[in-house]
């Protein structure tokens, strides 16, 4: 028996199922069952770096519900183990039909156990028994000692444990089940459950029961003959085939009863006092939920109270409003004298290019707890007289523009952009706390609330406390200035305190060059790009919308014709009925609403019938139309007449930039229709768009890092690297490489970078796992330096727990410390991929900084507009386009010295499609 951790508060008073006055309450959570339910209930959720978290999130929501809605005095979470139990000794086929857990679920098992431990809930498991047996034993023991018991599960097997003091709670459905609720399903109380399941069996656990007997038939038999043994004694009276099946399978049913009956007398080396609920470990919980990007759960759990005894670095006692010019003069003087200050803006929108300034927050680097809020656009009945934006610009503008006075912010790119749109000039940006957190610990959350909890033991006032939520949410401009003062001034104060801590972490961790030479200078570059925006051809978008609508209508007619019936193409339930019930195609997993019809299912069926193939095309067009063709013109800024994206530096753990609102990095370009969207990104009159794209940059970085002679030589000779690889792998001359060989070689080249398994490669190339493994083995034989590099990288990652890029960007890989092989394998793929992908991200960032300064310093007639993966897009005066292309190519290719040449391909045109 293994046990871990202790536990926190809770209280079952829901719908009077449990006595709310009962002060001895034991909650027993069926952990293993809940993991799978959460995994399938919450779909497609992961952290920014791709770690799947849907099951963890669902599990965390269940835990939160128990904490918030109840208050168990005692609690335990019980898990199964992978070891055989006594049931396997009774029947070696027990659970033999169980599939391996889904790949996306495997890395989450250990995270959920960490979550339980952070909540300080007792964690129980036993190698010889199942979770049900531990639950049964503890349930009986607790009732005997006067406890009310709540079993948190929906597992029908556990219904046999219910009684006057034992209830079952399904937190996903908010459903309580007691002994009186079993009659409709089992024809009796808890004592009837085992007999029903013995007759009916259980396909999920491979319990045989009696073939052909389901639960309803089992209930009828038991109603007629009273008990399982009664059924056997009167088996000769049961007529027809049912009687034959019962008579032929009596021993099978008796065996099944032994398998489904829960053991309730285990020898557990603990007392109920060991299950007493205790306070969560807030530090561990904060760290874990921050890492998993679930910080909002902390607000829901209200850790502020739990942390009240911890000394905070923040005092709100010296925050001051600035409502007149005389006081503003004094405040500006303090900032100037200090030589550095934290700045934060309150606005009306998250879109920095459209946000109106509501107020300015300042906190000088002078060691005091004083912070100021300068309201400029609050609007509500009774609002005091405020300074105007023009007055603030006149007074504050000079020190903002002074490069000698340091400015510090949390996500200062946002504030910088808002300042620019309000005609403020800002120089001297010295630090960004969000960026510093990202550089120091990329896998953590970098929001102010998370950073404040982590480093200052302080929970800031929530934005929702100021504005409300949902339909009743108001603009920050409607918040009374006295209330806004505490929230806004605190932002600047917290930012200043975080600055000192994170500045030291940047230096102590060896991140100085990465932070001050790449990440921080990039803020100015991105600010300029975001405020500039890109021009769209709205008329072309209208044409594309009409064409897409016609295409969708045509596809709908074709699908209906092939299906032989009209149905709603956007209804997965109706599509499933067509594919699997009407057309008889082989089905896969069923969901609560019907058959699964996701992309993977349709791709599997595409060569078996026209409907799934046409549905894939329909869905692609539908997404294209809704996400880009119809949406992008609606996002044009009415002030500028341009489309403005937001570049995020702190999402991807590899260092890559991400684009959002809108995401311009995911426009599909492999289809003609996707490429036509790029035609609608245009240059204004007298200018052209210039595209500059790194060629195979990650493969070149791999050749450099691996030092593989064959790859290095191929790149120096300017060979087609995929053709060269194909020649090596397939043992032919380069001129004899077929298109199929080159395609397979390209998949191998990039598969090596991303740690692709033979199984995945075999699926992608449709050649099977065995053949794919042969390709990989041959590749490593020919390019042995790559194999040595990969092995060395994985070995070093296991030793250190992290990997780095050429520029010193570190990525911690906690998955390498996991106990299960699937999670470790995931971590090893991260270890291999990050040095290449992260270095590529660093290289293009360095190129952007160099190009930005050349354009600004030399006042060149060109503007950097977009960054999409390994491509930069510029607007250039027509007369300067050739010179501009040469300049961009030279700077991008010369940004770093590698053992192989960096190659940049440039082209230009009237629109992005022509330029690319």
Short mmCIF file of C-alpha atoms in Angstrom, two decimals, residues 52 132 171 213 273 401 424 473 555 650 680 856:
data_model
loop_
_atom_site.label_atom_id
_atom_site.label_comp_id
_atom_site.label_asym_id
_atom_site.label_seq_id
_atom_site.Cartn_x
_atom_site.Cartn_y
_atom_site.Cartn_z
CA UNK A 52 -1.60 18.23 -23.38
CA UNK A 132 -12.63 0.24 -6.01
CA UNK A 171 -19.31 16.25 -10.31
CA UNK A 213 -27.72 -11.20 -21.37
CA UNK A 273 -7.26 10.57 10.87
CA UNK A 401 10.94 60.60 -24.58
CA UNK A 424 3.45 60.18 -27.10
CA UNK A 473 -19.15 44.19 -17.25
CA UNK A 555 -19.97 20.86 -52.26
CA UNK A 650 6.00 34.97 -24.41
CA UNK A 680 -5.62 40.45 -50.81
CA UNK A 856 15.23 53.76 -38.91
#
